[in-house]
Tab-separated table of C-alpha atoms and ligand atoms in Angstrom:
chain	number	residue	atom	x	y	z
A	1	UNK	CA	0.000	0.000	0.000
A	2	UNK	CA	0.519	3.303	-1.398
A	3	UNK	CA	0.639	4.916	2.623
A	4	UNK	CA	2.706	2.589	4.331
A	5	UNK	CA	6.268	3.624	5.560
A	6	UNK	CA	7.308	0.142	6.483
A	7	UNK	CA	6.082	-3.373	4.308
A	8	UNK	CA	6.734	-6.742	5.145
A	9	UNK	CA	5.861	-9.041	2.205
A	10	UNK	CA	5.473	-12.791	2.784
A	11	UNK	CA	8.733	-12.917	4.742
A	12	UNK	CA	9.896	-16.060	6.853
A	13	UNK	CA	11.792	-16.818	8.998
A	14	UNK	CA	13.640	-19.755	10.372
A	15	UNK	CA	15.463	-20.216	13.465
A	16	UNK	CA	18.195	-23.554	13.339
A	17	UNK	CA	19.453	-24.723	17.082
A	18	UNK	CA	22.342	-25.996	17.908
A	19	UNK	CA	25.006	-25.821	15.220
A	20	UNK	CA	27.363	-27.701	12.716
A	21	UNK	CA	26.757	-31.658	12.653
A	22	UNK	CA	24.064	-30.976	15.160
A	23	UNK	CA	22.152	-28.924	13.440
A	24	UNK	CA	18.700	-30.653	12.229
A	25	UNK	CA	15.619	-29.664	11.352
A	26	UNK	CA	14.037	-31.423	14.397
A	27	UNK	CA	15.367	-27.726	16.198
A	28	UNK	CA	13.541	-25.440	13.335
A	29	UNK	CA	11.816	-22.375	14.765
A	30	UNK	CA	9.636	-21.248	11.915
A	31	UNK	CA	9.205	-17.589	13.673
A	32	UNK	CA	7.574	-15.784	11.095
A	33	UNK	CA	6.002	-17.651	8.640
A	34	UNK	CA	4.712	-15.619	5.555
A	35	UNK	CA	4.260	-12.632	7.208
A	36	UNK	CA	2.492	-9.500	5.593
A	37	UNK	CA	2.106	-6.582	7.634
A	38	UNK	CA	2.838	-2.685	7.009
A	39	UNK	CA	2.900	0.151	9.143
A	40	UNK	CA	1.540	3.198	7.229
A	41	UNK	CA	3.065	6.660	7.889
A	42	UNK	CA	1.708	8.184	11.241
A	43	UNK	CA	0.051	5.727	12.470
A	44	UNK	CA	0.933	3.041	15.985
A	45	UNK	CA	0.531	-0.428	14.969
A	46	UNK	CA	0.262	-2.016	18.402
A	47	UNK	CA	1.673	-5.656	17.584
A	48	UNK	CA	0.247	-8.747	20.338
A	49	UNK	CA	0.376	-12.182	20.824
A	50	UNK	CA	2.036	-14.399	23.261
A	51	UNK	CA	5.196	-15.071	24.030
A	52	UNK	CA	6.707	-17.114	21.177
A	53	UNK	CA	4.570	-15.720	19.218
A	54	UNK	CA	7.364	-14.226	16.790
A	55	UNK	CA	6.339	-10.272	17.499
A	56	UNK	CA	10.504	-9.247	18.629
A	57	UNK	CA	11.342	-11.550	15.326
A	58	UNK	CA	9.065	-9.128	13.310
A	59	UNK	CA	10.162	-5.970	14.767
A	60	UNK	CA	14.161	-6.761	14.772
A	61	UNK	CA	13.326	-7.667	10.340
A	62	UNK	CA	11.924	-4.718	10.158
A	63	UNK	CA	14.692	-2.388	11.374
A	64	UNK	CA	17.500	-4.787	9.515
A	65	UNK	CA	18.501	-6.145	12.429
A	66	UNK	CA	18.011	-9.287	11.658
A	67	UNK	CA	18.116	-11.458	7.752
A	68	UNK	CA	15.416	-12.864	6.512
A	69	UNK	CA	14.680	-16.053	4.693
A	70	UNK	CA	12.528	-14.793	1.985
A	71	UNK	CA	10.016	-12.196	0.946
A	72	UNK	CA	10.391	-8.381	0.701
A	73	UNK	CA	10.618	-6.191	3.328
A	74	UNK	CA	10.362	-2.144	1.944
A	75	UNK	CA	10.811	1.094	3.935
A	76	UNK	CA	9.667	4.160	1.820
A	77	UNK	CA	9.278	1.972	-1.391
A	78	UNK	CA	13.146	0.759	-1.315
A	79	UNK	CA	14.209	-2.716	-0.539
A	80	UNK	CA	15.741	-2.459	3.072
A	81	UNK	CA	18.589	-5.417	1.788
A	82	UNK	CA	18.852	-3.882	-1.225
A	83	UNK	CA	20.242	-0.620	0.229
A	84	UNK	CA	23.569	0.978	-0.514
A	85	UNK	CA	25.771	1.956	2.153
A	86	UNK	CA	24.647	5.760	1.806
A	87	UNK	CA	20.899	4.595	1.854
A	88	UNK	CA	21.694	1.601	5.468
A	89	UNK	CA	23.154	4.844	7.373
A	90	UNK	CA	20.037	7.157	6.320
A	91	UNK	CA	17.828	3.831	7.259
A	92	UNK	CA	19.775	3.869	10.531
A	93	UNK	CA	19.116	7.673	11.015
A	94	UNK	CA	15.897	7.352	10.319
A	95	UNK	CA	14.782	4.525	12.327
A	96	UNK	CA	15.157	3.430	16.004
A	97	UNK	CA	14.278	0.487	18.723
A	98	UNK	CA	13.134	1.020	22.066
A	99	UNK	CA	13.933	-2.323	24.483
A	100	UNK	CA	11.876	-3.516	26.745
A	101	UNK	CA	14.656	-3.617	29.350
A	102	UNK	CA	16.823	-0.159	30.137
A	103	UNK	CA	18.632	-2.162	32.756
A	104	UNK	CA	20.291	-3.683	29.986
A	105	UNK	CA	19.981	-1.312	27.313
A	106	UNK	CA	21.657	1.356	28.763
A	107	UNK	CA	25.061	1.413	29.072
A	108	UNK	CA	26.261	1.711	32.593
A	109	UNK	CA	29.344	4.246	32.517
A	110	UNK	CA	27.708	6.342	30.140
A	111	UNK	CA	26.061	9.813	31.928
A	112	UNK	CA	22.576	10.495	30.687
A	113	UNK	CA	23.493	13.649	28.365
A	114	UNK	CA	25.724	11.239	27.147
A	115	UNK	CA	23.370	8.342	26.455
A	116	UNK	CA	21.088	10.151	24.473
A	117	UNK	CA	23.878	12.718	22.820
A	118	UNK	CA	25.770	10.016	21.028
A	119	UNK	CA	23.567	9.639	17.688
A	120	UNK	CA	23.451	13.739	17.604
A	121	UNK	CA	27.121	12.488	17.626
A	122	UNK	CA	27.551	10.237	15.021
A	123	UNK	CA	24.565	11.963	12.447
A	124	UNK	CA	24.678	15.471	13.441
A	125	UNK	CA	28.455	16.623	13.802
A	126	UNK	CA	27.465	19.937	12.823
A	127	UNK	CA	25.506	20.780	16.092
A	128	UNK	CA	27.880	22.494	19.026
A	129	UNK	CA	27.565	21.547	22.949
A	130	UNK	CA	25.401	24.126	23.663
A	131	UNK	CA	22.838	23.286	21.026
A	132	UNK	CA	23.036	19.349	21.899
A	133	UNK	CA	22.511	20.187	25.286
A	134	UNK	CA	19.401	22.088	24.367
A	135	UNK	CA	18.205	19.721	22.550
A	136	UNK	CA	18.822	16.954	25.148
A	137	UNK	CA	17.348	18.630	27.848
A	138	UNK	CA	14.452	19.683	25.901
A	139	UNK	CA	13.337	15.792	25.322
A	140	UNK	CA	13.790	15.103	28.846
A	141	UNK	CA	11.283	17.145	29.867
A	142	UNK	CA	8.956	16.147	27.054
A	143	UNK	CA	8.957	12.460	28.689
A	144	UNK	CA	8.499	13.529	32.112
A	145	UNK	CA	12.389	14.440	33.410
A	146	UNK	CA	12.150	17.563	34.368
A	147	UNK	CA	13.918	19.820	35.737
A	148	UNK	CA	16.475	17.967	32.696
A	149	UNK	CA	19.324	19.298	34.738
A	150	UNK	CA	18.588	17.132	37.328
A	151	UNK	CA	19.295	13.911	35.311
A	152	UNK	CA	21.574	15.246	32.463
A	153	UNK	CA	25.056	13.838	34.652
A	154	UNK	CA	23.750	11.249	36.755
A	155	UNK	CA	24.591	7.718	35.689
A	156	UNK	CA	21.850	4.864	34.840
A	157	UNK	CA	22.216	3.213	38.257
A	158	UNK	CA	21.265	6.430	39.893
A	159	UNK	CA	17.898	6.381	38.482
A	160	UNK	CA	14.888	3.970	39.004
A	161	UNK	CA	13.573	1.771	36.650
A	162	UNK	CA	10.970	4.028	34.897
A	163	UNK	CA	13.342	6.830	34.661
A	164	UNK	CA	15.791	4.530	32.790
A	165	UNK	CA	13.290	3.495	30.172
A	166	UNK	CA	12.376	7.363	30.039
A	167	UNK	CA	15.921	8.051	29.260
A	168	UNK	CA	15.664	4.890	26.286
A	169	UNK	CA	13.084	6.570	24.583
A	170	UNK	CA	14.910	9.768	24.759
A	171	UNK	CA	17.967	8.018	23.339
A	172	UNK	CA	15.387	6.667	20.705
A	173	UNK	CA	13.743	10.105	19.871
A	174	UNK	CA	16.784	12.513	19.784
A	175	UNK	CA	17.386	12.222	16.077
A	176	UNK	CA	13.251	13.007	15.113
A	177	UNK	CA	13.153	9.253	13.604
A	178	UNK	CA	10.251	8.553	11.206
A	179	UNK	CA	9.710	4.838	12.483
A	180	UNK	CA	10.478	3.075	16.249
A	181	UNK	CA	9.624	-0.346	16.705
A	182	UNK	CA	8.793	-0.344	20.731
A	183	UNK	CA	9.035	-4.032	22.464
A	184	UNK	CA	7.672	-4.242	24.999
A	185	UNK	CA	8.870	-0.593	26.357
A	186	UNK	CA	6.865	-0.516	29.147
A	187	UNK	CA	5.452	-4.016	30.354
A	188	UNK	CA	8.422	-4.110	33.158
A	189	UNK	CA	6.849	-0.975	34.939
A	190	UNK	CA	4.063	-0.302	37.727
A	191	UNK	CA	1.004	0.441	36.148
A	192	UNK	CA	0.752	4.383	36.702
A	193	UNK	CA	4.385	4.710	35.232
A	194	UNK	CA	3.313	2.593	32.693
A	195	UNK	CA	0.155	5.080	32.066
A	196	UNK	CA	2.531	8.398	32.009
A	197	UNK	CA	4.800	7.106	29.813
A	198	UNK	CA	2.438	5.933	27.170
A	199	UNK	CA	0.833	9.188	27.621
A	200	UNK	CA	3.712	10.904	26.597
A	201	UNK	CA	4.338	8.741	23.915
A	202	UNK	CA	0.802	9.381	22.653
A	203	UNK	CA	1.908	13.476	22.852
A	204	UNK	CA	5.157	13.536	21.042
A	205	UNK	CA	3.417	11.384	17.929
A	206	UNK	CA	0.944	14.407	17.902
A	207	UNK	CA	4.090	16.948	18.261
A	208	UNK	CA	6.456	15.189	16.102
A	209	UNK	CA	5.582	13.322	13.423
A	210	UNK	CA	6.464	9.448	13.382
A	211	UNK	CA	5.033	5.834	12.890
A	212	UNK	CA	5.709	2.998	15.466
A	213	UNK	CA	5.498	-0.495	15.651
A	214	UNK	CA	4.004	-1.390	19.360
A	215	UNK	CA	5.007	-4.704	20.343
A	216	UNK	CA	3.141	-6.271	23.927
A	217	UNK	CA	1.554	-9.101	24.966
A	218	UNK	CA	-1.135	-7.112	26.338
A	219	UNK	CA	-3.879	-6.271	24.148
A	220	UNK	CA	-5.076	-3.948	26.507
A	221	UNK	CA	-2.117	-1.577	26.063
A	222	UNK	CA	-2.138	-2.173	22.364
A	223	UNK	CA	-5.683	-0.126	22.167
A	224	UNK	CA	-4.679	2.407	24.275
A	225	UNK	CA	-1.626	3.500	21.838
A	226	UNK	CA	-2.479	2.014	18.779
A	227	UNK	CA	-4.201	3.232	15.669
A	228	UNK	CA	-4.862	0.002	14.690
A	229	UNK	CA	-3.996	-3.868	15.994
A	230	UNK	CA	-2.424	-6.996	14.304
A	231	UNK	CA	-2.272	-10.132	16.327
A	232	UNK	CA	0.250	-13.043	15.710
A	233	UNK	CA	0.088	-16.983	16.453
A	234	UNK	CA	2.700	-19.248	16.452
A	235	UNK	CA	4.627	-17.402	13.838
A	236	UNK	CA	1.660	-16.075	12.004
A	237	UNK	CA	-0.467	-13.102	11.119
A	238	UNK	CA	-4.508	-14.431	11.681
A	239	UNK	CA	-6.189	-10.523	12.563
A	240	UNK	CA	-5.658	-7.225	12.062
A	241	UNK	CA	-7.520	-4.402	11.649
A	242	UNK	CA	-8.545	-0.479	13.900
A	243	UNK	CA	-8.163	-1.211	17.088
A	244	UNK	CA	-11.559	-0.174	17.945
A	245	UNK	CA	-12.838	-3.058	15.336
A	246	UNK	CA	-10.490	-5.600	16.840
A	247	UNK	CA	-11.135	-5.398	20.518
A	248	UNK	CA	-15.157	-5.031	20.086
A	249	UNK	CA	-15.477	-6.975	16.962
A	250	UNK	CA	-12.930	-9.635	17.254
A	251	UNK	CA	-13.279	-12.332	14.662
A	252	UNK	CA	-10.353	-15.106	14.907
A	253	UNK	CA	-11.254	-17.533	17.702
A	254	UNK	CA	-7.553	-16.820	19.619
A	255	UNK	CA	-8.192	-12.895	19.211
A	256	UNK	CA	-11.338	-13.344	21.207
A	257	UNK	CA	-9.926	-15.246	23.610
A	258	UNK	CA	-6.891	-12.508	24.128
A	259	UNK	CA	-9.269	-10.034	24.753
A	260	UNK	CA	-11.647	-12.468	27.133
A	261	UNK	CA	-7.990	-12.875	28.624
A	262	UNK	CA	-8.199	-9.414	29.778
A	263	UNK	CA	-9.441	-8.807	33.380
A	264	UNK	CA	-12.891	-7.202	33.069
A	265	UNK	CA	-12.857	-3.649	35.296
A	266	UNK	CA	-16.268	-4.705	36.269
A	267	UNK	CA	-16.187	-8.605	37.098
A	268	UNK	CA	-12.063	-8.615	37.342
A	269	UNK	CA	-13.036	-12.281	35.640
A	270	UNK	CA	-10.392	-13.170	33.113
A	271	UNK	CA	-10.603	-16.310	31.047
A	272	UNK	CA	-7.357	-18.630	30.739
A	273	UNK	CA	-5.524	-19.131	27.445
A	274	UNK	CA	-4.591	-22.881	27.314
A	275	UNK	CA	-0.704	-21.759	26.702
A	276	UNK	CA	0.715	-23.298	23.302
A	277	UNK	CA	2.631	-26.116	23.261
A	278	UNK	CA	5.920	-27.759	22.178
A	279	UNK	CA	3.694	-29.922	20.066
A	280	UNK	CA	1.150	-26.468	18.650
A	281	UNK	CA	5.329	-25.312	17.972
A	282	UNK	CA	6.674	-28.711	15.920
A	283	UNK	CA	3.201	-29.045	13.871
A	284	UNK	CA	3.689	-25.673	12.475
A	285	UNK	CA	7.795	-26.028	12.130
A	286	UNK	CA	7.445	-29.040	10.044
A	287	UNK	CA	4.720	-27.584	7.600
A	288	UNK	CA	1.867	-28.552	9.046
A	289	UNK	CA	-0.753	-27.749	6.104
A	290	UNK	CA	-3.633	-26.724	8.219
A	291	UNK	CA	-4.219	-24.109	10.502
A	292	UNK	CA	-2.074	-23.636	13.603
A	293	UNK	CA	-4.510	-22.387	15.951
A	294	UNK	CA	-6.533	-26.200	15.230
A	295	UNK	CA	-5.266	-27.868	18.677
A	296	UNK	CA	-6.744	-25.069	20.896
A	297	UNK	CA	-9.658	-23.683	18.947
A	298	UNK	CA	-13.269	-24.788	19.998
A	299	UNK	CA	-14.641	-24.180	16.603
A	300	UNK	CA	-12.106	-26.554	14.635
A	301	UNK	CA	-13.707	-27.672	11.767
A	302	UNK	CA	-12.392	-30.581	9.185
A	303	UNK	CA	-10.794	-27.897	6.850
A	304	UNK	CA	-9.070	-26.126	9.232
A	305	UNK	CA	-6.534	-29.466	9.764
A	306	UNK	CA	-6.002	-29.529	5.870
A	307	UNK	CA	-5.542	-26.222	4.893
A	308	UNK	CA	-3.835	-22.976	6.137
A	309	UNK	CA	-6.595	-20.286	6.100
A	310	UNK	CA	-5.196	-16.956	4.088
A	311	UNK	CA	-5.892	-13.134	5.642
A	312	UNK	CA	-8.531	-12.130	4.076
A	313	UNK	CA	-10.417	-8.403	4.369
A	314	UNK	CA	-13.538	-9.003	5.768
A	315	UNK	CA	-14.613	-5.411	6.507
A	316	UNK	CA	-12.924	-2.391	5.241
A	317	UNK	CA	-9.721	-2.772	6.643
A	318	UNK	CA	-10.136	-5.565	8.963
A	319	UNK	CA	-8.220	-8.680	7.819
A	320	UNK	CA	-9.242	-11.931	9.489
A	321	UNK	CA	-7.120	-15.850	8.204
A	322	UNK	CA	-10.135	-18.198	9.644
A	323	UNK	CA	-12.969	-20.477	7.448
A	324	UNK	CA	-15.220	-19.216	9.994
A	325	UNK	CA	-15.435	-15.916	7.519
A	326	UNK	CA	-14.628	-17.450	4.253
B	401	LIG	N1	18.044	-16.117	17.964
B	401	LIG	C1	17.180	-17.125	18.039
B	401	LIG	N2	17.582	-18.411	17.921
B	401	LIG	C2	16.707	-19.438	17.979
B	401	LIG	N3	15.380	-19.279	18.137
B	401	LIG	C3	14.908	-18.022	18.258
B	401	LIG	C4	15.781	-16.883	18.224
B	401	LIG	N4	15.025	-15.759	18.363
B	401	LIG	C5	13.746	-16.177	18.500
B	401	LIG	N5	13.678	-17.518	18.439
B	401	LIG	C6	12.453	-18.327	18.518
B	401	LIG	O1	11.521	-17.812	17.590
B	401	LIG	C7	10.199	-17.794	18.140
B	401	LIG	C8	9.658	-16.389	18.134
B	401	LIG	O2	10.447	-15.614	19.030
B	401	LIG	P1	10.186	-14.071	19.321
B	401	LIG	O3	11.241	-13.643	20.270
B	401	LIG	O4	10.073	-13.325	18.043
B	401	LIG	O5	8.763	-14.103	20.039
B	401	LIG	P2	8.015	-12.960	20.872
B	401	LIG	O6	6.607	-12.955	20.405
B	401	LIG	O7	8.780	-11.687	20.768
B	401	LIG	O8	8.071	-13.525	22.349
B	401	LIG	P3	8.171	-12.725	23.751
B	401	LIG	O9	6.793	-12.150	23.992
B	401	LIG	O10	8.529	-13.775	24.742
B	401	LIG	O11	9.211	-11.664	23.612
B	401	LIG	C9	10.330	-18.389	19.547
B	401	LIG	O12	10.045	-19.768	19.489
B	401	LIG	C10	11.785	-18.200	19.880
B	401	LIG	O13	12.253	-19.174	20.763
B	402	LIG	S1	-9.395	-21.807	10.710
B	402	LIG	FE1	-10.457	-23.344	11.916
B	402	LIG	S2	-9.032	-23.941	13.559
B	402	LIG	FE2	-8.303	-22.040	12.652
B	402	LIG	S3	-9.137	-20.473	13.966
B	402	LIG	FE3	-10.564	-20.703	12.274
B	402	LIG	S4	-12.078	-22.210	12.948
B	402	LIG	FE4	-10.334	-22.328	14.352
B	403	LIG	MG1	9.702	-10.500	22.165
């Protein structure tokens, strides 16, 4: 599509274990398994599924930090492994990753102006000190670290977990990127943290223009950020669609059981998701034909164990791989 900044087109991918002579296709990880999916300019595609589900797989292809087994993957109409070295370093500019942890993601000798001054570094040599710290201190305030010039020299162990992931998106946002694939950037923090920082996420899309690729396990927090939802199984895309049309008009049997999965404010109820098994895992590594959502779905019919349902668009914009809506 015409709109879309990022495209993945029927890519795959394969994880091997082990290696050499021990290498076997017993230990085949099919993690994405002819995945389409864009992101289209301006929007937050909040990405869920469970864990295993192949969401971090899908977010590290998109951001070439990862190769692919086949299919296309284009960012502004250009083949991302088809880049030249001139185009990979304006990709890089252009494009960033928020972790899920900061613990790890921030580097521990490094002072916070320093953290998030090194790509004005690197991509803007032209800027002077004064001007970078400016800059710097101006996006700590934006996400919530303010006054700036109490953070700017401490080092990552002096601050507390939310302030660390603060500082990652900072790090992530200095250089005005046009795309951010988020995993899970906030599902290690109390809930009112949580709520701020997505918050301020939600504010600097509407100040600065740029298109993210929300990765959680929570479907919950997908609606709140997202424009619109795609849910993955086992490797696969089966529904996406607006996020308003996925959480009150779910259509694949697993999506309705993520969002049953979601304590209820008023009953605090939540229905259990059988978790998938080594066994859901090997059927779909070694090709099963059929669908991969057949060993846990209530509505299985004879089809489904034969044949691999395709996405198709049952409403405007609201894709759906399950017979139930052929
Ligand atoms: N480097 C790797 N080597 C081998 N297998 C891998 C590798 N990375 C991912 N996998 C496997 O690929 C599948 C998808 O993994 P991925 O990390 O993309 O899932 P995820 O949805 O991000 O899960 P989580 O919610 O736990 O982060 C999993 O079975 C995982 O074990
Ligand atoms: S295709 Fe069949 S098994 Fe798969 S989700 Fe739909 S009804 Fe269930
Ligand atoms: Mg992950």
């Amino acid at each position: 599509m015409e709109d879309e900044i990022i495209a993945l087109r029927k890519v795959t991918k394969d994880f091997r274990g082990g290696s050499g002579l021990t290498r076997s296709k017993q230990s085949l990880t099919r993690a994405m398994d002819k995945v389409t999916i864009g992101v289209k300019r301006g929007e937050f595609l909040g990405l869920v599924g469970e864990s295993g589900s192949g969401k971090t797989t899908v977010g590290l292809a998109m951001l070439k930090l990862l190769d692919v087994d086949s299919g296309s993957i284009m960012y502004e109409g250009r083949d991302i492994n088809r880049m030249s070295r001139r185009e990979t370093r304006d990709f890089r500019m252009k494009t960033q990753m928020i972790f899920q942890d900061p613990y790890e993601s921030l580097n521990p000798s490094l002072s916070i102006f320093k953290t998030v001054s090194t790509s004005l570094d690197v991509f803007r040599k032209e800027i002077d000190e004064d001007e970078k710290l400016r800059i710097v201190s101006t996006m700590l305030s934006i996400l919530g670290l303010d006054p700036a010039e109490d953070f700017l020299f401490k080092l990552p162990r002096q601050l507390s977990g939310g302030q660390r992931q603060r500082i990652a998106i900072a790090r992530a946002m200095i250089l005005d990127p046009e795309f951010i694939v988020a995993d899970e950037a906030v599902s290690m923090l109390d809930v009112s943290i949580r709520a701020d920082i997505l918050n301020r996420l939600i504010d600097l899309k509407n100040r600065r223009d740029f298109s993210m690729l929300f990765i959680t396990h929570d479907i919950a927090v997908a609606r709140y950020v997202s424009d619109r939802i795609a849910v993955m199984h086992l490797g696969q895309l089966v529904e996406s669609g607006e996020g308003d049309s996925i959480i009150n008009s779910p259509l694949h049997p697993y999506t309705q059981i993520l969002i049953n999965a979601v304590p209820s404010s008023e009953d605090g109820n939540a229905a259990k998701l059988i978790p998938f098994t080594q066994g859901d895992w090997e059927k779909v590594n070694r090709g099963y034909p059929g669908c991969s959502f057949v060993d846990r779905c209530p509505f299985v019919m004879d089809k489904c164990r034969r044949v691999r349902p395709e996405l198709v668009e049952k409403s405007p914009g609201h894709f759906v791989a399950c017979f139930l809506y052929e």
